[in-house]
mmCIF file of C-alpha atoms in Angstrom:
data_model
loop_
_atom_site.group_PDB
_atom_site.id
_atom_site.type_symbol
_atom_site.label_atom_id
_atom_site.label_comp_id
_atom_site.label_asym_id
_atom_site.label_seq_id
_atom_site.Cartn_x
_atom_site.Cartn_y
_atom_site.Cartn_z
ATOM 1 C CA UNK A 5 14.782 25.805 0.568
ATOM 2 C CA UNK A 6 16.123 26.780 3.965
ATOM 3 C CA UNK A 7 18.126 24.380 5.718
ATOM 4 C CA UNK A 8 16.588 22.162 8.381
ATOM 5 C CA UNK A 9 18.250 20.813 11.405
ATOM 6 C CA UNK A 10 16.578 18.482 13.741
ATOM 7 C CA UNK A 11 19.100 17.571 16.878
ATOM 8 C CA UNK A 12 18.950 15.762 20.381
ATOM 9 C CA UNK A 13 17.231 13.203 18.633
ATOM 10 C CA UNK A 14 17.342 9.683 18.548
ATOM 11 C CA UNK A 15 17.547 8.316 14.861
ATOM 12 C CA UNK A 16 16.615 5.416 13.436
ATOM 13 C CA UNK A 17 19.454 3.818 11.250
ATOM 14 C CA UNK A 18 19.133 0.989 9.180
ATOM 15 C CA UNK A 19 20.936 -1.293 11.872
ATOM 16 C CA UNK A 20 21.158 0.757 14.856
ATOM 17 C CA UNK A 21 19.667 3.289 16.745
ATOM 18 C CA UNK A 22 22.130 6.426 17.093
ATOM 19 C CA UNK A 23 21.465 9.984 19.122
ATOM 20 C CA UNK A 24 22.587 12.799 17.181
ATOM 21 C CA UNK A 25 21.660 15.371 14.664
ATOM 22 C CA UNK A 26 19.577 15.084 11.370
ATOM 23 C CA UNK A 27 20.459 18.308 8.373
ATOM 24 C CA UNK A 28 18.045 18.403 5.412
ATOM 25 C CA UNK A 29 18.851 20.794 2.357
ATOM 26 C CA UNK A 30 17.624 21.285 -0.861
ATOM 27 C CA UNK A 31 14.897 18.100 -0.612
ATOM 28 C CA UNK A 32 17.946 15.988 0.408
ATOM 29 C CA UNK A 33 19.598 14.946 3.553
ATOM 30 C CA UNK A 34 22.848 16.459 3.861
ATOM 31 C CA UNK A 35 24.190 15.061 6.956
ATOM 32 C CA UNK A 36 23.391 12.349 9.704
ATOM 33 C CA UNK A 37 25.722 12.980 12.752
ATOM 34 C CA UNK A 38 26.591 11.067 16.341
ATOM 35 C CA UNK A 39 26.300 13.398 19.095
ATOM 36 C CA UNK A 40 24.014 14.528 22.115
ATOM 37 C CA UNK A 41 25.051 17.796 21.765
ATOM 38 C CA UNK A 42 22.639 20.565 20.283
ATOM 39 C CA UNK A 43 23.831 22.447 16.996
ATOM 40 C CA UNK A 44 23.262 26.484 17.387
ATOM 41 C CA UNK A 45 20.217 27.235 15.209
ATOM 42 C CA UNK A 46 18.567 23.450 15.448
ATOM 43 C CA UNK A 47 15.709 22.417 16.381
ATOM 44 C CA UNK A 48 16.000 20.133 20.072
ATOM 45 C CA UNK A 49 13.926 16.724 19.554
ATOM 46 C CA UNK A 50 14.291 16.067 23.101
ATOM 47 C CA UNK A 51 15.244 12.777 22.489
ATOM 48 C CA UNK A 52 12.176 11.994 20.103
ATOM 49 C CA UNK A 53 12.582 9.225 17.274
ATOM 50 C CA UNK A 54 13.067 10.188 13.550
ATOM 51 C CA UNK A 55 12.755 7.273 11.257
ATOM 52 C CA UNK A 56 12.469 7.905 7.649
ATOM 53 C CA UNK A 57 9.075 8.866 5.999
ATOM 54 C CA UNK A 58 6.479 5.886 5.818
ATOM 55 C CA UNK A 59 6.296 4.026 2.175
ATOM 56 C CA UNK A 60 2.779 2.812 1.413
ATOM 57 C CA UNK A 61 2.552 0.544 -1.741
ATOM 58 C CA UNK A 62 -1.197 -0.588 -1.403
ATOM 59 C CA UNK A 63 -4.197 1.604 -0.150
ATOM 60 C CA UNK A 64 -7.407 1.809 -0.868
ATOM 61 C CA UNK A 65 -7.467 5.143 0.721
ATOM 62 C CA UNK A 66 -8.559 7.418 -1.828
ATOM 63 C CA UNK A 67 -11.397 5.289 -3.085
ATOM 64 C CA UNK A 68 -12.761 5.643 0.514
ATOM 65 C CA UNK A 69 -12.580 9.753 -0.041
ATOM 66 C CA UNK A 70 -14.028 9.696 -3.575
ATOM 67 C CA UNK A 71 -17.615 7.615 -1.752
ATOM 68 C CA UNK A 72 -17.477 8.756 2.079
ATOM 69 C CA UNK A 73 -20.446 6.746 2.043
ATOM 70 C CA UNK A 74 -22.578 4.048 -0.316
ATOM 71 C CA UNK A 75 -23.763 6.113 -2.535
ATOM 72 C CA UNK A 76 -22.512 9.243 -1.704
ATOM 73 C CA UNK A 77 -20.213 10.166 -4.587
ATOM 74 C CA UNK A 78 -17.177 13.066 -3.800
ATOM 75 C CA UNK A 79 -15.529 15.578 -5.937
ATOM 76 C CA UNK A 80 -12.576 13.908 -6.922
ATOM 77 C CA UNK A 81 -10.183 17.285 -6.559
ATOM 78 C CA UNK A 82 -11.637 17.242 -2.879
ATOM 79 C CA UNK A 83 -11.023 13.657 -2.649
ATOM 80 C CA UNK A 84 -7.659 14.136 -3.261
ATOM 81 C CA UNK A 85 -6.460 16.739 -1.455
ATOM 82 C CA UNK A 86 -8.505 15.211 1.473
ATOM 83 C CA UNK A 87 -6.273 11.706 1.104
ATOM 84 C CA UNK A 88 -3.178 13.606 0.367
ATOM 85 C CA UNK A 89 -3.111 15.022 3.611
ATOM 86 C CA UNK A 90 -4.556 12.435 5.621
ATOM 87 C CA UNK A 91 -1.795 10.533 4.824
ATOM 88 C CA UNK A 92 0.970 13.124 5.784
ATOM 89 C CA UNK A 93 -0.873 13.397 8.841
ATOM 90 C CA UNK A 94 0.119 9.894 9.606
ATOM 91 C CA UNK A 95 3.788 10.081 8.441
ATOM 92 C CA UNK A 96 2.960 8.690 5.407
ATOM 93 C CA UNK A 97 5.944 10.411 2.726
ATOM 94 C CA UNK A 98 5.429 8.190 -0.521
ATOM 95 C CA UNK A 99 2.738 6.544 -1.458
ATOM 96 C CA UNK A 100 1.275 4.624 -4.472
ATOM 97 C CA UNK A 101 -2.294 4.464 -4.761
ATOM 98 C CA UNK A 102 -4.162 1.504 -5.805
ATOM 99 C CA UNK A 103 -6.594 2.209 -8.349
ATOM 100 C CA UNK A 104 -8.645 -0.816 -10.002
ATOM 101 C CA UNK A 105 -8.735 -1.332 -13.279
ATOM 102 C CA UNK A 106 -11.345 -3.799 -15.187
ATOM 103 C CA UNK A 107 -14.845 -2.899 -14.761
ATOM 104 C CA UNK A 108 -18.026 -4.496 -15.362
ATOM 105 C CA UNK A 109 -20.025 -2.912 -17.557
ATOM 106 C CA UNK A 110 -22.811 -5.210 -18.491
ATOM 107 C CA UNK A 111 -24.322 -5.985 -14.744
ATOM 108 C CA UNK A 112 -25.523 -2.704 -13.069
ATOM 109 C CA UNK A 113 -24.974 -4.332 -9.699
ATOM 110 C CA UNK A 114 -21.729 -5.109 -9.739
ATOM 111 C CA UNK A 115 -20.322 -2.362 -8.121
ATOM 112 C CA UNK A 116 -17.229 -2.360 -10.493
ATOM 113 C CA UNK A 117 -17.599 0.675 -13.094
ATOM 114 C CA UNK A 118 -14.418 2.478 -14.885
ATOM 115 C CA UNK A 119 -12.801 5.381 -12.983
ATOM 116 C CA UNK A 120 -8.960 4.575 -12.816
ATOM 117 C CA UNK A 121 -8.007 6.382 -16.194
ATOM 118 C CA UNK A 122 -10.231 9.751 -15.108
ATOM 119 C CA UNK A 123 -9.429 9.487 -11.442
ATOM 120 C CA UNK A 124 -5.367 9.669 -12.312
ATOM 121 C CA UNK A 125 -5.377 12.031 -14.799
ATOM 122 C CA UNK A 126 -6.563 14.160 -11.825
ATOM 123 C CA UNK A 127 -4.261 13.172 -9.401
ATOM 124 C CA UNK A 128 -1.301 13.609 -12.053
ATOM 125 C CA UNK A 129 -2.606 17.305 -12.892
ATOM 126 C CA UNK A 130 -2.831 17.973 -8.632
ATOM 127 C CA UNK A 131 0.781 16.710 -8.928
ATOM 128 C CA UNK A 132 1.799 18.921 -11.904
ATOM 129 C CA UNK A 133 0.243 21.970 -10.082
ATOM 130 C CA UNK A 134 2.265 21.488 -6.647
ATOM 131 C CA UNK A 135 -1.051 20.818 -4.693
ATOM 132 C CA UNK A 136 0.070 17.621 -2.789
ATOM 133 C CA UNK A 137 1.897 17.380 0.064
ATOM 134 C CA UNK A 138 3.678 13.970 -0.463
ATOM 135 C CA UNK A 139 4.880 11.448 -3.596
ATOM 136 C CA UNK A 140 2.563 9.918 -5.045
ATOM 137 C CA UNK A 141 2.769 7.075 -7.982
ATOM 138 C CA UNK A 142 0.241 5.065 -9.222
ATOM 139 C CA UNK A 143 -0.696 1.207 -8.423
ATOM 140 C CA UNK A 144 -2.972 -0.044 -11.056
ATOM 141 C CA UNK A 145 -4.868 -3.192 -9.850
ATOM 142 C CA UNK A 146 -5.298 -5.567 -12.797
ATOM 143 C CA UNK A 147 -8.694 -7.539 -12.007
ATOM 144 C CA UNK A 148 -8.460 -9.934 -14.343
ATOM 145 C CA UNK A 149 -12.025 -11.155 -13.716
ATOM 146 C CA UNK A 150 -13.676 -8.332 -15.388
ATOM 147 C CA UNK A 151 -14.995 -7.088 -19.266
ATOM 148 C CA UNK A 152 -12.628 -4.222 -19.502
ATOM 149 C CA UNK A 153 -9.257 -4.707 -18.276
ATOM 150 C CA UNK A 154 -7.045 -4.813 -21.521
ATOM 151 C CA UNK A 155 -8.920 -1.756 -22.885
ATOM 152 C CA UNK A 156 -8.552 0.395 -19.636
ATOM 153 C CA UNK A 157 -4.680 -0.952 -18.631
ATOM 154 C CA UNK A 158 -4.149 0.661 -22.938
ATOM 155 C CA UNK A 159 -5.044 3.842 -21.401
ATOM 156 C CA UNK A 160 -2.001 3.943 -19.519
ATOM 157 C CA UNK A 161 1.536 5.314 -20.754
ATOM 158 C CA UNK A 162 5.196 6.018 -19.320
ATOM 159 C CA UNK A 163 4.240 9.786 -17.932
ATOM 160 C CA UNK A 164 1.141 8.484 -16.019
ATOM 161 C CA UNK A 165 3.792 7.023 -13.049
ATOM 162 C CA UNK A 166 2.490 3.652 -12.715
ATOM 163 C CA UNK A 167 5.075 2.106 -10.352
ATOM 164 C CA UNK A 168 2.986 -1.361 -9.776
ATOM 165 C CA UNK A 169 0.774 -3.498 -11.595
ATOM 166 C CA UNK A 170 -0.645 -6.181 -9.141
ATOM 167 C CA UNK A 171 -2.822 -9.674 -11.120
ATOM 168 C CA UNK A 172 -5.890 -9.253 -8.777
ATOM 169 C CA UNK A 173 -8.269 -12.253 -9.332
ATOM 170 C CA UNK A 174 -11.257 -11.916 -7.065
ATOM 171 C CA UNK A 175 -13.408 -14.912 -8.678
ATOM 172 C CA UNK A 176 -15.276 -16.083 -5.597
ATOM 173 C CA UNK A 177 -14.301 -19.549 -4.102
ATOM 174 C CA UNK A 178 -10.839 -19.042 -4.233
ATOM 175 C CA UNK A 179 -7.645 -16.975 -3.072
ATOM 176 C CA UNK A 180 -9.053 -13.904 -0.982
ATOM 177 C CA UNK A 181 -12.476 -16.111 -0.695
ATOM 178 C CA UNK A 182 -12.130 -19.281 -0.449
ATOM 179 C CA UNK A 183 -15.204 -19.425 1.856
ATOM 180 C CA UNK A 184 -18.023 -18.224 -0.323
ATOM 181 C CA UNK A 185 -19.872 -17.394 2.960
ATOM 182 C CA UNK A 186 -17.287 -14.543 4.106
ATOM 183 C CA UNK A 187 -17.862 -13.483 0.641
ATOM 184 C CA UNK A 188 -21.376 -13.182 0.940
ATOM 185 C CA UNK A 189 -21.489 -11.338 4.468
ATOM 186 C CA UNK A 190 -18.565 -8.878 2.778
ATOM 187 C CA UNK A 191 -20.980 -8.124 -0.575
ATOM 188 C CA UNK A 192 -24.296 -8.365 0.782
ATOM 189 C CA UNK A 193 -23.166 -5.891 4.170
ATOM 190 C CA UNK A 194 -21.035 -3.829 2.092
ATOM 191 C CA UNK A 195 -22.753 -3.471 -1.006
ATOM 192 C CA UNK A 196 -26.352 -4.391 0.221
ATOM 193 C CA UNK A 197 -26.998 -7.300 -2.369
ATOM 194 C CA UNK A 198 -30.102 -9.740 -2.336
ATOM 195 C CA UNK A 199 -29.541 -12.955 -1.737
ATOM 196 C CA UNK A 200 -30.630 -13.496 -5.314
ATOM 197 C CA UNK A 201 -28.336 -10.783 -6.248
ATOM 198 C CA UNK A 202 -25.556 -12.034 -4.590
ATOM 199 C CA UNK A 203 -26.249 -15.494 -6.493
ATOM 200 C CA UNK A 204 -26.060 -13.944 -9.909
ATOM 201 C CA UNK A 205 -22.806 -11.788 -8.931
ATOM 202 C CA UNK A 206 -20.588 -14.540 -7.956
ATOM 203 C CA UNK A 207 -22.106 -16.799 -11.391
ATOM 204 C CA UNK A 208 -21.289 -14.030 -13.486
ATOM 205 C CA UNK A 209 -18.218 -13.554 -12.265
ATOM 206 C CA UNK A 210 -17.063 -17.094 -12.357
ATOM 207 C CA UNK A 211 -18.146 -16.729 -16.057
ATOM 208 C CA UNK A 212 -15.892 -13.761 -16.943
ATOM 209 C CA UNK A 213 -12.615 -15.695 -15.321
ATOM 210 C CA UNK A 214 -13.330 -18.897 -17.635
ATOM 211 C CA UNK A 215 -14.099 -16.766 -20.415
ATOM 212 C CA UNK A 216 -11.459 -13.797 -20.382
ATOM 213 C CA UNK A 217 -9.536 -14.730 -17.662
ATOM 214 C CA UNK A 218 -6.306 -16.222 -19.255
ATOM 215 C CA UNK A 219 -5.950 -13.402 -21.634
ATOM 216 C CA UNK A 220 -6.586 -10.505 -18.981
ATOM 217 C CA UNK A 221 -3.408 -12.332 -17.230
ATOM 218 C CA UNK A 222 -1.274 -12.365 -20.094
ATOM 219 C CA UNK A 223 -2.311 -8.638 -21.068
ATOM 220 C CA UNK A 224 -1.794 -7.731 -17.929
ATOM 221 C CA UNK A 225 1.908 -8.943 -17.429
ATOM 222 C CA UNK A 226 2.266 -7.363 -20.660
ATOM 223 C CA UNK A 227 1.287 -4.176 -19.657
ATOM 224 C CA UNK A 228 3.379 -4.175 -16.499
ATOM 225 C CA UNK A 229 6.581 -4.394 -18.906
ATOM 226 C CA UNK A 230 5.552 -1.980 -21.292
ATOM 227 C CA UNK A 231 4.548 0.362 -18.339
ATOM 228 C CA UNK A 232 7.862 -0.434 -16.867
ATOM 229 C CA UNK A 233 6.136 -1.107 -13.417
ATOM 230 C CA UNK A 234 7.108 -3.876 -10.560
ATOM 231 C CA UNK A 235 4.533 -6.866 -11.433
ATOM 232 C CA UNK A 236 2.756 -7.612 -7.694
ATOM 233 C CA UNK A 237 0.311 -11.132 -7.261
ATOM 234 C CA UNK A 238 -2.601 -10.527 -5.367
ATOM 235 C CA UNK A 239 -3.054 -13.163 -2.951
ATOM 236 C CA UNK A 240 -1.467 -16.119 -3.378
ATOM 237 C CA UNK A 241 -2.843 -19.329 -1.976
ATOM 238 C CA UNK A 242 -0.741 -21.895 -2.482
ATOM 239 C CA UNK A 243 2.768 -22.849 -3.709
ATOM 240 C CA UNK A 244 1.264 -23.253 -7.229
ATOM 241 C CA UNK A 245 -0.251 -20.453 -7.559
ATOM 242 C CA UNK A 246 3.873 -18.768 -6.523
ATOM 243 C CA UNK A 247 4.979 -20.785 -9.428
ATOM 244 C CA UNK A 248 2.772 -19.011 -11.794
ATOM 245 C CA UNK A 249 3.937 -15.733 -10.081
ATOM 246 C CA UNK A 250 7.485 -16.500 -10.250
ATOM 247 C CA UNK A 251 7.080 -17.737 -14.222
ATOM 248 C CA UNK A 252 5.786 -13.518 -14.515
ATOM 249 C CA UNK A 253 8.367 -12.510 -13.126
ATOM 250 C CA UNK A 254 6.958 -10.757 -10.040
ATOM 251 C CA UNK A 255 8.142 -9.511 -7.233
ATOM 252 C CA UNK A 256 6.152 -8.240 -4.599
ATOM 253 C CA UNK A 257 3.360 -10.673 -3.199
ATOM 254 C CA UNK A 258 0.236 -8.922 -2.111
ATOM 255 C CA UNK A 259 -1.526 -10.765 1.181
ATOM 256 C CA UNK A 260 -0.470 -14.078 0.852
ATOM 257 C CA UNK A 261 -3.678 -16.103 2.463
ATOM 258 C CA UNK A 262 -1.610 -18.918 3.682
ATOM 259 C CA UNK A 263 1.820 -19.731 5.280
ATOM 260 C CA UNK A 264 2.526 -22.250 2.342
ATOM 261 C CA UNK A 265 2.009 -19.508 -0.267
ATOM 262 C CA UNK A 266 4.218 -17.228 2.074
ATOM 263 C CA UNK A 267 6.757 -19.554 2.349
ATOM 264 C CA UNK A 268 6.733 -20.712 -1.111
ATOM 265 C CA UNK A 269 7.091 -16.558 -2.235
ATOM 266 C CA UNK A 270 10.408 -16.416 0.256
ATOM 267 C CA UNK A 271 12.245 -19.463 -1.029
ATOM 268 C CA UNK A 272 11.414 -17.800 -4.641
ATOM 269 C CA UNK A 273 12.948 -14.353 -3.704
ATOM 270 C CA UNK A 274 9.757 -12.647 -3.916
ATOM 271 C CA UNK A 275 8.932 -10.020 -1.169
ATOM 272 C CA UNK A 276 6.114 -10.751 1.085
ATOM 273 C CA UNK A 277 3.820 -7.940 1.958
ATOM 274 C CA UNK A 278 1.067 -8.200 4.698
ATOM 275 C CA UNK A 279 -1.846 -5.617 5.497
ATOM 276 C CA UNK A 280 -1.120 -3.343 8.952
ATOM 277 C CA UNK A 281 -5.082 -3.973 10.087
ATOM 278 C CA UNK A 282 -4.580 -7.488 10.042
ATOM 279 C CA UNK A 283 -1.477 -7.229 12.240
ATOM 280 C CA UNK A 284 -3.216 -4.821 14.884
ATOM 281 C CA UNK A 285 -6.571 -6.934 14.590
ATOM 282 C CA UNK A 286 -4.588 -9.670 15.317
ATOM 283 C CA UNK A 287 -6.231 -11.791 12.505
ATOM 284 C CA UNK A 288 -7.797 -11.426 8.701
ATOM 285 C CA UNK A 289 -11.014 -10.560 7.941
ATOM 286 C CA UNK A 290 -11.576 -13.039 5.446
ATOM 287 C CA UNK A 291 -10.447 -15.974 7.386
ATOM 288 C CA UNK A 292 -6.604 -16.000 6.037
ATOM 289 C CA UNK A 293 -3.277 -16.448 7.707
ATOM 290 C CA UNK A 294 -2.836 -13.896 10.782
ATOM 291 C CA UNK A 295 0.008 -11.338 9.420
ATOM 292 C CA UNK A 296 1.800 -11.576 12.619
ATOM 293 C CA UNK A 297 2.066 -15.505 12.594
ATOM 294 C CA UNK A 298 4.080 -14.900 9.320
ATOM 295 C CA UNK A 299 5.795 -12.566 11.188
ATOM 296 C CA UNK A 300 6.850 -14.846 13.610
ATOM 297 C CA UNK A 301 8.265 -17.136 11.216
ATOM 298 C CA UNK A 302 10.229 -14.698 9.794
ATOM 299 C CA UNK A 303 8.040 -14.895 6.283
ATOM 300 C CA UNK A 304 6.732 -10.860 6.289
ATOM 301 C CA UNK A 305 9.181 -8.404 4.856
ATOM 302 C CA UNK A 306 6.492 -5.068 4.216
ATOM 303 C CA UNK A 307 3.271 -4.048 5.823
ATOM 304 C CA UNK A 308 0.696 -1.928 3.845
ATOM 305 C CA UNK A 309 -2.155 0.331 5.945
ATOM 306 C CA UNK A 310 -4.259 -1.208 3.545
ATOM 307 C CA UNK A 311 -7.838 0.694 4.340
ATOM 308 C CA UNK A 312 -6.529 2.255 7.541
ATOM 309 C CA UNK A 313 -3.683 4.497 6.948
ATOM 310 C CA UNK A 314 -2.716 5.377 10.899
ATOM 311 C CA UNK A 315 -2.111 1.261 10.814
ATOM 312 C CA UNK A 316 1.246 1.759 8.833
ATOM 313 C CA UNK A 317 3.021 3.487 12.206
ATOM 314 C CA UNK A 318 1.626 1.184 14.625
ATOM 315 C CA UNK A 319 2.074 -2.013 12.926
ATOM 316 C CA UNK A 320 5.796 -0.813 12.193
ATOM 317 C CA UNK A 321 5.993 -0.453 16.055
ATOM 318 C CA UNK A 322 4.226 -3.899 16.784
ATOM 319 C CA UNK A 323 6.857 -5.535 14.707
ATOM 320 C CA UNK A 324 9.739 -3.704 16.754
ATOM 321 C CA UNK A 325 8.255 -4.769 19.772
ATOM 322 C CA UNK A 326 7.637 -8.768 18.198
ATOM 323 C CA UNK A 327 10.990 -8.460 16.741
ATOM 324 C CA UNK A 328 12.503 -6.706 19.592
ATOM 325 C CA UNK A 329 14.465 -4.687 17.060
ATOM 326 C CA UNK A 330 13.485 -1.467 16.386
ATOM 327 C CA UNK A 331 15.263 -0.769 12.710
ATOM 328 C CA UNK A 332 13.750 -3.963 11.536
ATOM 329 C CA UNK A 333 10.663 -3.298 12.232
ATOM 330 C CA UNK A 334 10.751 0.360 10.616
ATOM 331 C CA UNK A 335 12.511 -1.227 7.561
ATOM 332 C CA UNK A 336 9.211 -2.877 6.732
ATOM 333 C CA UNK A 337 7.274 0.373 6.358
ATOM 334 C CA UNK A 338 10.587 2.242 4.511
ATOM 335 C CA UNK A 339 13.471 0.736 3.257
ATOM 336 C CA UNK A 340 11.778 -2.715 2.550
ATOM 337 C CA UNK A 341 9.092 -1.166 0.114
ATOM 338 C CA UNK A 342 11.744 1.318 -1.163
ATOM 339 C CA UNK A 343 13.558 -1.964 -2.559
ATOM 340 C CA UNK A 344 10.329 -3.337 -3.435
ATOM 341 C CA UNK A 345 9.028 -0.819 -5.538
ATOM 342 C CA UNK A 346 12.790 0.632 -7.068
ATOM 343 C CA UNK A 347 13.023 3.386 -5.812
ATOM 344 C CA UNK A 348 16.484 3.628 -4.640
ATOM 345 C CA UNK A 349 16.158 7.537 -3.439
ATOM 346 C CA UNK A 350 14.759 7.407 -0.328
ATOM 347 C CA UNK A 351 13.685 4.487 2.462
ATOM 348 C CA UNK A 352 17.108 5.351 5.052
ATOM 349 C CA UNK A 353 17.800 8.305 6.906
ATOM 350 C CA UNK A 354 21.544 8.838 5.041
ATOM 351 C CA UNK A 355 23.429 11.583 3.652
ATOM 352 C CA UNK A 356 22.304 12.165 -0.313
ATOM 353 C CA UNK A 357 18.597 10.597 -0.028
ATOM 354 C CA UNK A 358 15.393 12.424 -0.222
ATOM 355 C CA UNK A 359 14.815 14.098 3.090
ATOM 356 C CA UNK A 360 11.520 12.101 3.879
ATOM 357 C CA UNK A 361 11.674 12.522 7.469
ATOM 358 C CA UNK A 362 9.346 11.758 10.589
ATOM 359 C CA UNK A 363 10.067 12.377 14.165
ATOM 360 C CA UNK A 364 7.965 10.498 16.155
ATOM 361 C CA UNK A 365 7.588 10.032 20.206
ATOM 362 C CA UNK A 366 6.156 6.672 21.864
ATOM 363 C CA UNK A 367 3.455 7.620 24.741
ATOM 364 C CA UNK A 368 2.211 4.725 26.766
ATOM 365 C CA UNK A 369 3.617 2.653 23.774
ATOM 366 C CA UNK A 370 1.541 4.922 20.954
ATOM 367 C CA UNK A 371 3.652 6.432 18.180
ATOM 368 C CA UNK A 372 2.741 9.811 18.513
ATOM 369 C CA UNK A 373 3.797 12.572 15.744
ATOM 370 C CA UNK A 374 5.642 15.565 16.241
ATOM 371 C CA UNK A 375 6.680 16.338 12.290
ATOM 372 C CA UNK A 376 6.396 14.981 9.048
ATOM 373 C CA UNK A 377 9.012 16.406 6.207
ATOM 374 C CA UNK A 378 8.734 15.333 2.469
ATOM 375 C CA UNK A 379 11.377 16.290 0.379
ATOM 376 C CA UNK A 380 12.800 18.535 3.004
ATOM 377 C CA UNK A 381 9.523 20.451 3.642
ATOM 378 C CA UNK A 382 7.567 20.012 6.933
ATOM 379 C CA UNK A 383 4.286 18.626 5.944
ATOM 380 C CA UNK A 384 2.349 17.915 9.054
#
């Protein structure tokens, strides 16, 4: 792989802002130098930004790909490669993608049928075959209020790259939906329920947790040591339901809904991890804590795009600007999820890391791209 050299640029440190010159060789970065001069043969950033390549650890991305509309079911190979570069377009380097697993088989309505063990067995073979611009690892979504869940998670092994297993339990009337009537609007204007249909969703539901709930938790935190992946909680309400966490050992908490339950994840050394849409929307969806009053009490550490992967950049920028510190606020979209996920390769633009790169301009207070790199090879 021919060498790369990006100079004249202003680069993004993990505590300071330096101009200088960024080498890449070999996938790697070779050198990170101080200097406003430009090296013979380099490419002149003009003073442009590069900040290492965006990590995304939750995205429902690809889902979106595989049914552009309701209904309206995509090839998944097209899918894929479709997502894939979508999110190199957006400076997006690593990502792992969130693929739910427990179905309902029984109800016809529910909208929650198997694909997670077909759907990565694709992606993995894409991988195998070089056809994918970026890294990509899997984030299996245990819902734990489902039929299947301990029979698909079984389909999993240690070459399917499962980097995160996240407890998801989306029994209605609590965590994500504690107002039943945000619930309904979401199911009935997403999925087009009945009211009547609607009705028996949510009782069946509530069924399945009391029935198979405490099990599907237990099999799941199983599963998430035997897979050897980083055990996430998925919402988190209050400072109880962090205890639980904690007693699983996990460490990455998925859209904490309230400041208590963010707080409570901080003072238990568990890494707090807020959706980018919620931070440039300036509130939740569902009614939940606004991701940039955690921010403001120093409770987020990560932001995930979420369902909009162009949010990633921006919200990285918005925290800067909140922060007034631009390496901080980059360190939630990099280095931050790096630590979060283990993966101690890449995350910081420094000598012997992955050359995940992105150089990246501010217009009118837009990040705007100029070139993506990922593993050393420009990507968009």
């Amino acid at each position: 792989m021919a060498r790369t050299i990006l100079s004249n640029a202003r680069i993004v440190l993990e505590d300071e802002v330096i101009t200088g010159t960024l080498v890449m060789q070999g996938g790697r970065i070779e050198a990170v130098d101080a200097g406003s001069t430009t090296v013979a043969g380099a490419t002149d950033c003009d003073g442009d930004l590069l900040i290492p390549g965006l990590i995304e650890l939750h995205t429902d991305n690809l889902e979106r790909h595989m049914q552009p509309r309701p209904k309206v079911n995509w090839p998944h190979a097209a899918a894929i490669l479709a997502h894939d570069a979508e999110l190199a377009s957006v400076g997006i380097t690593t990502v792992f993608d969130a693929m739910r697993v427990g179905s309902v088989v029984t109800d016809a309505k529910s909208k929650y049928g198997k694909y997670a063990r077909a759907l990565a067995g694709e992606l993995l073979e894409a991988r195998s075959r070089d056809m994918l611009k970026i890294s990509h690892f899997l984030h299996l979504r245990a819902e734990t209020c489902s039929e299947t869940l301990l029979e698909e998670l079984a389909e999993f092994g240690g070459a399917d790259r499962v980097g995160i297993l996240s407890l998801m339990d989306h029994t209605p009337g609590q965590r994500q939906f504690r107002d039943i009537e945000k619930y309904r609007d979401y199911m009935c204007g997403k999925h087009g329920l009945s009211t009547d249909d609607f009705d028996a969703h949510v009782d069946n539901l509530t069924r399945l947790r009391s029935e198979l709930g405490a099990a599907h938790e237990a099999g799941a935190v199983e599963a998430a040591r035997r897979l050897g992946a980083v055990l996430a909680s998925h919402d988190d309400t209050t400072p109880e339901h962090v205890q639980v966490s904690r007693g699983y050992g996990v460490r990455l908490a998925e859209f904490p809904t309230s400041v208590e339950a963010a707080r409570a994840c901080k003072e238990a050394g568990i890494a707090v991890m807020m959706g980018a849409p919620n931070l440039i929307r300036g509130g939740s969806h569902s009614g939940n804590v606004a991701a940039e009053e955690l921010a403001r009490r120093d409770l987020l550490d990560i932001v995930s795009s979420d369902y909009v992967p162009a949010a990633l950049m921006g919200a990285a920028f918005l925290l800067a600007d909140l922060w007034d510190d631009l390496p901080r606020g980059i360190a939630t979209v990099s280095r931050a999820p790096a630590a979060a996920s283990g993966l101690d390769d890449r995350g910081s633009l420094a000598p012997g890391l992955l050359a995940d790169v992105v150089r990246v301009r501010r217009i009118e207070g837009q990040p705007c791209l100029r070139g993506v790199w990922s593993h050393g090879r420009r990507v968009a």
